[in-house]
Amino acid sequence: MKKISIIGGITADIEGTPYNRLIHGDSNPGKITLSYGGVGRNITENLARMGANVGFVSVAGDDFPGRGALRELKELGVNVEHVKLLPEENTAVYMSILNIVGDMELALCNMDVLERISNTFIDEVAEDIGDSAIIGIDTNLTAETLADTADKLSGIPLFLDPVSVTKAERAKNIIGRFHTIKPNRMEAEVLSGIRITSEEELEKAGQWFLSEGVERVFISLGAGGVYFTDRTDSGILRPKPVKVVSATGAGDAFSAAVLYGFVQGLSVKETALYGMAAAAVTLESKTSVNSMMSQEKLKAYLSE
Ligand SMILES: Nc1ncnc2c1ncn2[C@@H]1O[C@H](COP(=O)(O)OP(=O)(O)OP(=O)(O)O)[C@@H](O)[C@H]1O
Ligand SMILES: [Mg+2]
């Protein structure tokens, strides 16, 4: 089976929701959930659950969340040879406190360790991942490492998930180096400098990415579905009605399906449909990756 490699972030996510109105400066009883995150890690977990041959390149602290994340991926069959646990670092953590209606009141994050996915680290792994059919990269890498990685691995199709509006900036100057990209609408605006508020503007942004050298573009539109384009086909697909339990991670599952669709030789439109199926499976679950994700689930959704 063709190999897919992912380079990107691992985080531990801690989310607290108070049972009653939040009182600042006090200890509030509430519900606390712990989970693993990081776009690269989420894409990797989805790919493993889909049955892909996937390897992950990342760093975390040699602490309990780092060791736990590594163990879980290993158990799912991911090649974790290049996931480094660094004794002197802490695993990246995103910690948020919501209010009783579920909106975020306060968050604290520390992503410093992700800078250790450095040029030197990429040098160490470049040969090993050089036989991948496609390499997925997230913008948890610094702008410098992203550019350097795109240079070093330029012979292989590269995929980009821009993670967030802020982190998308890091890939702005090198976007043409990617074979395939999956920004959401706002990330696509940052990357292209084109405001996207209509179907015409979506088309314009899509064409701009192609003119920069990108071969396949998927701009995800949340509840609006997805816009896809390559040199032969383009269009917008709207999602079937779904019960949304949680929208977090739908984009990451979409990205995973885009990577898997590529190694299966799917067309751009087939890939978009596959991506929407993966997103729909994820919307059904509270967690950012649905532990029920599987090829069977995707097939069932696509044949409905
Ligand atoms: N509320 C929704 N209803 C139906 N489908 C949705 C909804 N939200 C997301 N989707 C599906 O998930 C896909 C990806 O979602 P979205 O555009 O929100 O990605 P994203 O912003 O990258 O998300 P993430 O938080 O995972 O990074 C969409 O193309 C769509 O198919
Ligand atoms: Mg996303």
mmCIF file of N, CA and C in Angstrom, residues 31-119:
data_model
loop_
_atom_site.group_PDB
_atom_site.id
_atom_site.type_symbol
_atom_site.label_atom_id
_atom_site.label_comp_id
_atom_site.label_asym_id
_atom_site.label_seq_id
_atom_site.Cartn_x
_atom_site.Cartn_y
_atom_site.Cartn_z
ATOM 1 N N LYS A 31 -17.077 20.227 34.448
ATOM 2 C CA LYS A 31 -16.692 19.031 33.717
ATOM 3 C C LYS A 31 -15.396 19.329 32.960
ATOM 4 N N ILE A 32 -14.427 18.430 33.062
ATOM 5 C CA ILE A 32 -13.146 18.645 32.376
ATOM 6 C C ILE A 32 -12.873 17.469 31.444
ATOM 7 N N THR A 33 -12.611 17.778 30.190
ATOM 8 C CA THR A 33 -12.280 16.687 29.265
ATOM 9 C C THR A 33 -10.847 16.850 28.766
ATOM 10 N N LEU A 34 -10.164 15.724 28.638
ATOM 11 C CA LEU A 34 -8.791 15.691 28.141
ATOM 12 C C LEU A 34 -8.792 14.919 26.832
ATOM 13 N N SER A 35 -8.116 15.451 25.823
ATOM 14 C CA SER A 35 -8.026 14.694 24.570
ATOM 15 C C SER A 35 -6.753 15.087 23.843
ATOM 16 N N TYR A 36 -6.383 14.265 22.879
ATOM 17 C CA TYR A 36 -5.240 14.628 22.049
ATOM 18 C C TYR A 36 -5.747 15.437 20.871
ATOM 19 N N GLY A 37 -4.912 16.370 20.410
ATOM 20 C CA GLY A 37 -5.267 17.166 19.243
ATOM 21 C C GLY A 37 -4.025 17.463 18.434
ATOM 22 N N GLY A 38 -4.077 18.568 17.739
ATOM 23 C CA GLY A 38 -3.009 18.904 16.804
ATOM 24 C C GLY A 38 -3.485 18.442 15.434
ATOM 25 N N VAL A 39 -3.485 19.366 14.463
ATOM 26 C CA VAL A 39 -4.033 19.024 13.150
ATOM 27 C C VAL A 39 -3.294 17.831 12.526
ATOM 28 N N GLY A 40 -1.952 17.860 12.577
ATOM 29 C CA GLY A 40 -1.170 16.754 12.003
ATOM 30 C C GLY A 40 -1.518 15.433 12.666
ATOM 31 N N ARG A 41 -1.627 15.459 14.001
ATOM 32 C CA ARG A 41 -1.963 14.237 14.740
ATOM 33 C C ARG A 41 -3.380 13.765 14.395
ATOM 34 N N ASN A 42 -4.322 14.699 14.323
ATOM 35 C CA ASN A 42 -5.699 14.320 13.990
ATOM 36 C C ASN A 42 -5.781 13.698 12.590
ATOM 37 N N ILE A 43 -5.072 14.306 11.633
ATOM 38 C CA ILE A 43 -5.066 13.761 10.267
ATOM 39 C C ILE A 43 -4.485 12.347 10.292
ATOM 40 N N THR A 44 -3.385 12.181 11.031
ATOM 41 C CA THR A 44 -2.727 10.878 11.130
ATOM 42 C C THR A 44 -3.663 9.831 11.734
ATOM 43 N N GLU A 45 -4.320 10.196 12.840
ATOM 44 C CA GLU A 45 -5.238 9.233 13.483
ATOM 45 C C GLU A 45 -6.365 8.844 12.527
ATOM 46 N N ASN A 46 -6.944 9.843 11.837
ATOM 47 C CA ASN A 46 -8.005 9.542 10.867
ATOM 48 C C ASN A 46 -7.512 8.587 9.790
ATOM 49 N N LEU A 47 -6.323 8.851 9.260
ATOM 50 C CA LEU A 47 -5.777 7.997 8.190
ATOM 51 C C LEU A 47 -5.592 6.558 8.687
ATOM 52 N N ALA A 48 -5.089 6.425 9.913
ATOM 53 C CA ALA A 48 -4.887 5.076 10.457
ATOM 54 C C ALA A 48 -6.233 4.365 10.580
ATOM 55 N N ARG A 49 -7.238 5.076 11.072
ATOM 56 C CA ARG A 49 -8.565 4.456 11.232
ATOM 57 C C ARG A 49 -9.196 4.129 9.878
ATOM 58 N N MET A 50 -8.832 4.902 8.849
ATOM 59 C CA MET A 50 -9.338 4.618 7.494
ATOM 60 C C MET A 50 -8.615 3.422 6.864
ATOM 61 N N GLY A 51 -7.510 3.008 7.499
ATOM 62 C CA GLY A 51 -6.778 1.846 6.981
ATOM 63 C C GLY A 51 -5.599 2.203 6.092
ATOM 64 N N ALA A 52 -5.160 3.470 6.134
ATOM 65 C CA ALA A 52 -4.032 3.880 5.285
ATOM 66 C C ALA A 52 -2.695 3.448 5.894
ATOM 67 N N ASN A 53 -1.673 3.401 5.036
ATOM 68 C CA ASN A 53 -0.302 3.159 5.483
ATOM 69 C C ASN A 53 0.295 4.531 5.808
ATOM 70 N N VAL A 54 0.359 4.879 7.088
ATOM 71 C CA VAL A 54 0.720 6.256 7.456
ATOM 72 C C VAL A 54 1.841 6.318 8.495
ATOM 73 N N GLY A 55 2.757 7.244 8.267
ATOM 74 C CA GLY A 55 3.828 7.518 9.215
ATOM 75 C C GLY A 55 3.737 8.969 9.661
ATOM 76 N N PHE A 56 4.167 9.232 10.898
ATOM 77 C CA PHE A 56 4.016 10.580 11.454
ATOM 78 C C PHE A 56 5.371 11.122 11.887
ATOM 79 N N VAL A 57 5.616 12.389 11.583
ATOM 80 C CA VAL A 57 6.834 13.084 12.006
ATOM 81 C C VAL A 57 6.405 14.212 12.933
ATOM 82 N N SER A 58 6.795 14.152 14.211
ATOM 83 C CA SER A 58 6.360 15.187 15.143
ATOM 84 C C SER A 58 7.223 15.176 16.398
ATOM 85 N N VAL A 59 6.969 16.126 17.280
ATOM 86 C CA VAL A 59 7.668 16.162 18.563
ATOM 87 C C VAL A 59 6.670 16.421 19.691
ATOM 88 N N ALA A 60 6.998 15.900 20.860
ATOM 89 C CA ALA A 60 6.218 16.178 22.064
ATOM 90 C C ALA A 60 7.176 16.073 23.231
ATOM 91 N N GLY A 61 6.701 16.447 24.423
ATOM 92 C CA GLY A 61 7.528 16.273 25.601
ATOM 93 C C GLY A 61 7.547 14.800 26.000
ATOM 94 N N ASP A 62 8.583 14.430 26.752
ATOM 95 C CA ASP A 62 8.598 13.061 27.292
ATOM 96 C C ASP A 62 7.837 13.090 28.615
ATOM 97 N N ASP A 63 6.561 13.443 28.524
ATOM 98 C CA ASP A 63 5.710 13.565 29.713
ATOM 99 C C ASP A 63 4.470 12.708 29.480
ATOM 100 N N PHE A 64 3.496 12.710 30.412
ATOM 101 C CA PHE A 64 2.415 11.732 30.233
ATOM 102 C C PHE A 64 1.563 11.994 28.984
ATOM 103 N N PRO A 65 1.243 13.267 28.630
ATOM 104 C CA PRO A 65 0.472 13.396 27.384
ATOM 105 C C PRO A 65 1.279 12.992 26.142
ATOM 106 N N GLY A 66 2.559 13.304 26.139
ATOM 107 C CA GLY A 66 3.405 12.942 24.999
ATOM 108 C C GLY A 66 3.487 11.434 24.833
ATOM 109 N N ARG A 67 3.764 10.754 25.945
ATOM 110 C CA ARG A 67 3.890 9.293 25.884
ATOM 111 C C ARG A 67 2.550 8.654 25.517
ATOM 112 N N GLY A 68 1.471 9.220 26.056
ATOM 113 C CA GLY A 68 0.134 8.673 25.770
ATOM 114 C C GLY A 68 -0.233 8.817 24.301
ATOM 115 N N ALA A 69 0.039 9.996 23.749
ATOM 116 C CA ALA A 69 -0.287 10.234 22.335
ATOM 117 C C ALA A 69 0.496 9.278 21.453
ATOM 118 N N LEU A 70 1.761 9.093 21.777
ATOM 119 C CA LEU A 70 2.626 8.204 21.000
ATOM 120 C C LEU A 70 2.093 6.764 21.057
ATOM 121 N N ARG A 71 1.754 6.302 22.269
ATOM 122 C CA ARG A 71 1.275 4.939 22.447
ATOM 123 C C ARG A 71 -0.009 4.710 21.649
ATOM 124 N N GLU A 72 -0.929 5.701 21.723
ATOM 125 C CA GLU A 72 -2.210 5.535 21.027
ATOM 126 C C GLU A 72 -2.009 5.408 19.512
ATOM 127 N N LEU A 73 -1.152 6.268 18.953
ATOM 128 C CA LEU A 73 -0.918 6.204 17.499
ATOM 129 C C LEU A 73 -0.276 4.880 17.107
ATOM 130 N N LYS A 74 0.651 4.435 17.932
ATOM 131 C CA LYS A 74 1.337 3.165 17.682
ATOM 132 C C LYS A 74 0.330 2.017 17.661
ATOM 133 N N GLU A 75 -0.568 2.027 18.650
ATOM 134 C CA GLU A 75 -1.582 0.972 18.727
ATOM 135 C C GLU A 75 -2.495 0.967 17.502
ATOM 136 N N LEU A 76 -2.660 2.149 16.891
ATOM 137 C CA LEU A 76 -3.507 2.232 15.690
ATOM 138 C C LEU A 76 -2.744 1.813 14.433
ATOM 139 N N GLY A 77 -1.453 1.499 14.605
ATOM 140 C CA GLY A 77 -0.682 1.012 13.463
ATOM 141 C C GLY A 77 0.093 2.090 12.728
ATOM 142 N N VAL A 78 0.165 3.302 13.310
ATOM 143 C CA VAL A 78 0.929 4.384 12.683
ATOM 144 C C VAL A 78 2.430 4.111 12.859
ATOM 145 N N ASN A 79 3.212 4.401 11.832
ATOM 146 C CA ASN A 79 4.664 4.341 11.985
ATOM 147 C C ASN A 79 5.104 5.589 12.766
ATOM 148 N N VAL A 80 5.522 5.385 14.018
ATOM 149 C CA VAL A 80 5.857 6.512 14.899
ATOM 150 C C VAL A 80 7.368 6.631 15.133
ATOM 151 N N GLU A 81 8.116 5.971 14.275
ATOM 152 C CA GLU A 81 9.583 5.988 14.383
ATOM 153 C C GLU A 81 10.125 7.424 14.479
ATOM 154 N N HIS A 82 9.454 8.366 13.791
ATOM 155 C CA HIS A 82 9.937 9.747 13.787
ATOM 156 C C HIS A 82 9.091 10.683 14.644
ATOM 157 N N VAL A 83 8.442 10.143 15.667
ATOM 158 C CA VAL A 83 7.814 11.006 16.669
ATOM 159 C C VAL A 83 8.789 11.045 17.837
ATOM 160 N N LYS A 84 9.347 12.228 18.070
ATOM 161 C CA LYS A 84 10.385 12.373 19.094
ATOM 162 C C LYS A 84 9.785 12.859 20.399
ATOM 163 N N LEU A 85 10.104 12.192 21.498
ATOM 164 C CA LEU A 85 9.695 12.689 22.814
ATOM 165 C C LEU A 85 10.921 13.335 23.453
ATOM 166 N N LEU A 86 10.834 14.618 23.746
ATOM 167 C CA LEU A 86 11.998 15.360 24.231
ATOM 168 C C LEU A 86 11.915 15.542 25.744
ATOM 169 N N PRO A 87 12.885 14.992 26.488
ATOM 170 C CA PRO A 87 12.817 15.015 27.956
ATOM 171 C C PRO A 87 12.794 16.433 28.541
ATOM 172 N N GLU A 88 13.443 17.381 27.871
ATOM 173 C CA GLU A 88 13.541 18.731 28.444
ATOM 174 C C GLU A 88 12.367 19.634 28.055
ATOM 175 N N GLU A 89 11.392 19.081 27.318
ATOM 176 C CA GLU A 89 10.271 19.905 26.832
ATOM 177 C C GLU A 89 8.939 19.412 27.396
ATOM 178 N N ASN A 90 7.906 20.276 27.320
ATOM 179 C CA ASN A 90 6.544 19.867 27.650
ATOM 180 C C ASN A 90 5.767 19.673 26.361
ATOM 181 N N THR A 91 4.877 18.699 26.345
ATOM 182 C CA THR A 91 3.984 18.527 25.195
ATOM 183 C C THR A 91 3.160 19.800 25.017
ATOM 184 N N ALA A 92 2.903 20.168 23.767
ATOM 185 C CA ALA A 92 2.081 21.350 23.489
ATOM 186 C C ALA A 92 0.694 21.144 24.105
ATOM 187 N N VAL A 93 0.203 22.165 24.809
ATOM 188 C CA VAL A 93 -1.107 22.054 25.462
ATOM 189 C C VAL A 93 -1.984 23.238 25.086
ATOM 190 N N TYR A 94 -3.228 22.933 24.790
ATOM 191 C CA TYR A 94 -4.230 23.977 24.598
ATOM 192 C C TYR A 94 -5.268 23.763 25.688
ATOM 193 N N MET A 95 -5.398 24.777 26.567
ATOM 194 C CA MET A 95 -6.250 24.627 27.742
ATOM 195 C C MET A 95 -7.310 25.714 27.698
ATOM 196 N N SER A 96 -8.574 25.334 27.700
ATOM 197 C CA SER A 96 -9.596 26.379 27.631
ATOM 198 C C SER A 96 -10.672 26.184 28.691
ATOM 199 N N ILE A 97 -11.232 27.310 29.103
ATOM 200 C CA ILE A 97 -12.347 27.286 30.040
ATOM 201 C C ILE A 97 -13.536 27.941 29.348
ATOM 202 N N LEU A 98 -14.622 27.199 29.277
ATOM 203 C CA LEU A 98 -15.827 27.716 28.642
ATOM 204 C C LEU A 98 -16.756 28.273 29.718
ATOM 205 N N ASN A 99 -17.769 29.031 29.298
ATOM 206 C CA ASN A 99 -18.792 29.448 30.264
ATOM 207 C C ASN A 99 -19.980 28.481 30.175
ATOM 208 N N ILE A 100 -21.041 28.725 30.954
ATOM 209 C CA ILE A 100 -22.123 27.722 30.979
ATOM 210 C C ILE A 100 -22.827 27.574 29.632
ATOM 211 N N VAL A 101 -22.741 28.585 28.750
ATOM 212 C CA VAL A 101 -23.391 28.400 27.450
ATOM 213 C C VAL A 101 -22.433 27.816 26.406
ATOM 214 N N GLY A 102 -21.215 27.505 26.843
ATOM 215 C CA GLY A 102 -20.308 26.801 25.938
ATOM 216 C C GLY A 102 -19.376 27.699 25.133
ATOM 217 N N ASP A 103 -19.388 29.007 25.395
ATOM 218 C CA ASP A 103 -18.438 29.893 24.714
ATOM 219 C C ASP A 103 -17.151 29.973 25.524
ATOM 220 N N MET A 104 -16.043 30.166 24.819
ATOM 221 C CA MET A 104 -14.762 30.205 25.517
ATOM 222 C C MET A 104 -14.611 31.497 26.332
ATOM 223 N N GLU A 105 -14.240 31.348 27.596
ATOM 224 C CA GLU A 105 -14.014 32.506 28.468
ATOM 225 C C GLU A 105 -12.538 32.847 28.508
ATOM 226 N N LEU A 106 -11.711 31.800 28.525
ATOM 227 C CA LEU A 106 -10.283 32.005 28.692
ATOM 228 C C LEU A 106 -9.546 30.781 28.163
ATOM 229 N N ALA A 107 -8.413 31.035 27.535
ATOM 230 C CA ALA A 107 -7.613 29.889 27.081
ATOM 231 C C ALA A 107 -6.147 30.198 27.286
ATOM 232 N N LEU A 108 -5.377 29.161 27.461
ATOM 233 C CA LEU A 108 -3.938 29.297 27.631
ATOM 234 C C LEU A 108 -3.314 28.211 26.773
ATOM 235 N N CYS A 109 -2.327 28.610 25.974
ATOM 236 C CA CYS A 109 -1.708 27.543 25.194
ATOM 237 C C CYS A 109 -0.201 27.704 25.197
ATOM 238 N N ASN A 110 0.465 26.575 25.073
ATOM 239 C CA ASN A 110 1.912 26.592 24.953
ATOM 240 C C ASN A 110 2.313 25.607 23.867
ATOM 241 N N MET A 111 2.768 26.173 22.754
ATOM 242 C CA MET A 111 3.085 25.367 21.575
ATOM 243 C C MET A 111 4.594 25.406 21.299
ATOM 244 N N ASP A 112 5.368 25.901 22.268
ATOM 245 C CA ASP A 112 6.810 26.117 22.047
ATOM 246 C C ASP A 112 7.525 24.886 21.486
ATOM 247 N N VAL A 113 7.157 23.729 21.999
ATOM 248 C CA VAL A 113 7.865 22.499 21.622
ATOM 249 C C VAL A 113 7.799 22.260 20.106
ATOM 250 N N LEU A 114 6.734 22.753 19.467
ATOM 251 C CA LEU A 114 6.570 22.476 18.032
ATOM 252 C C LEU A 114 7.666 23.124 17.185
ATOM 253 N N GLU A 115 8.342 24.134 17.775
ATOM 254 C CA GLU A 115 9.478 24.727 17.052
ATOM 255 C C GLU A 115 10.626 23.742 16.900
ATOM 256 N N ARG A 116 10.554 22.677 17.696
ATOM 257 C CA ARG A 116 11.609 21.660 17.589
ATOM 258 C C ARG A 116 11.430 20.766 16.356
ATOM 259 N N ILE A 117 10.313 20.946 15.636
ATOM 260 C CA ILE A 117 10.234 20.342 14.292
ATOM 261 C C ILE A 117 11.036 21.323 13.419
ATOM 262 N N SER A 118 12.349 21.177 13.487
ATOM 263 C CA SER A 118 13.257 22.177 12.913
ATOM 264 C C SER A 118 13.820 21.683 11.585
ATOM 265 N N ASN A 119 14.568 22.552 10.926
ATOM 266 C CA ASN A 119 15.248 22.156 9.674
ATOM 267 C C ASN A 119 16.122 20.927 9.904
#
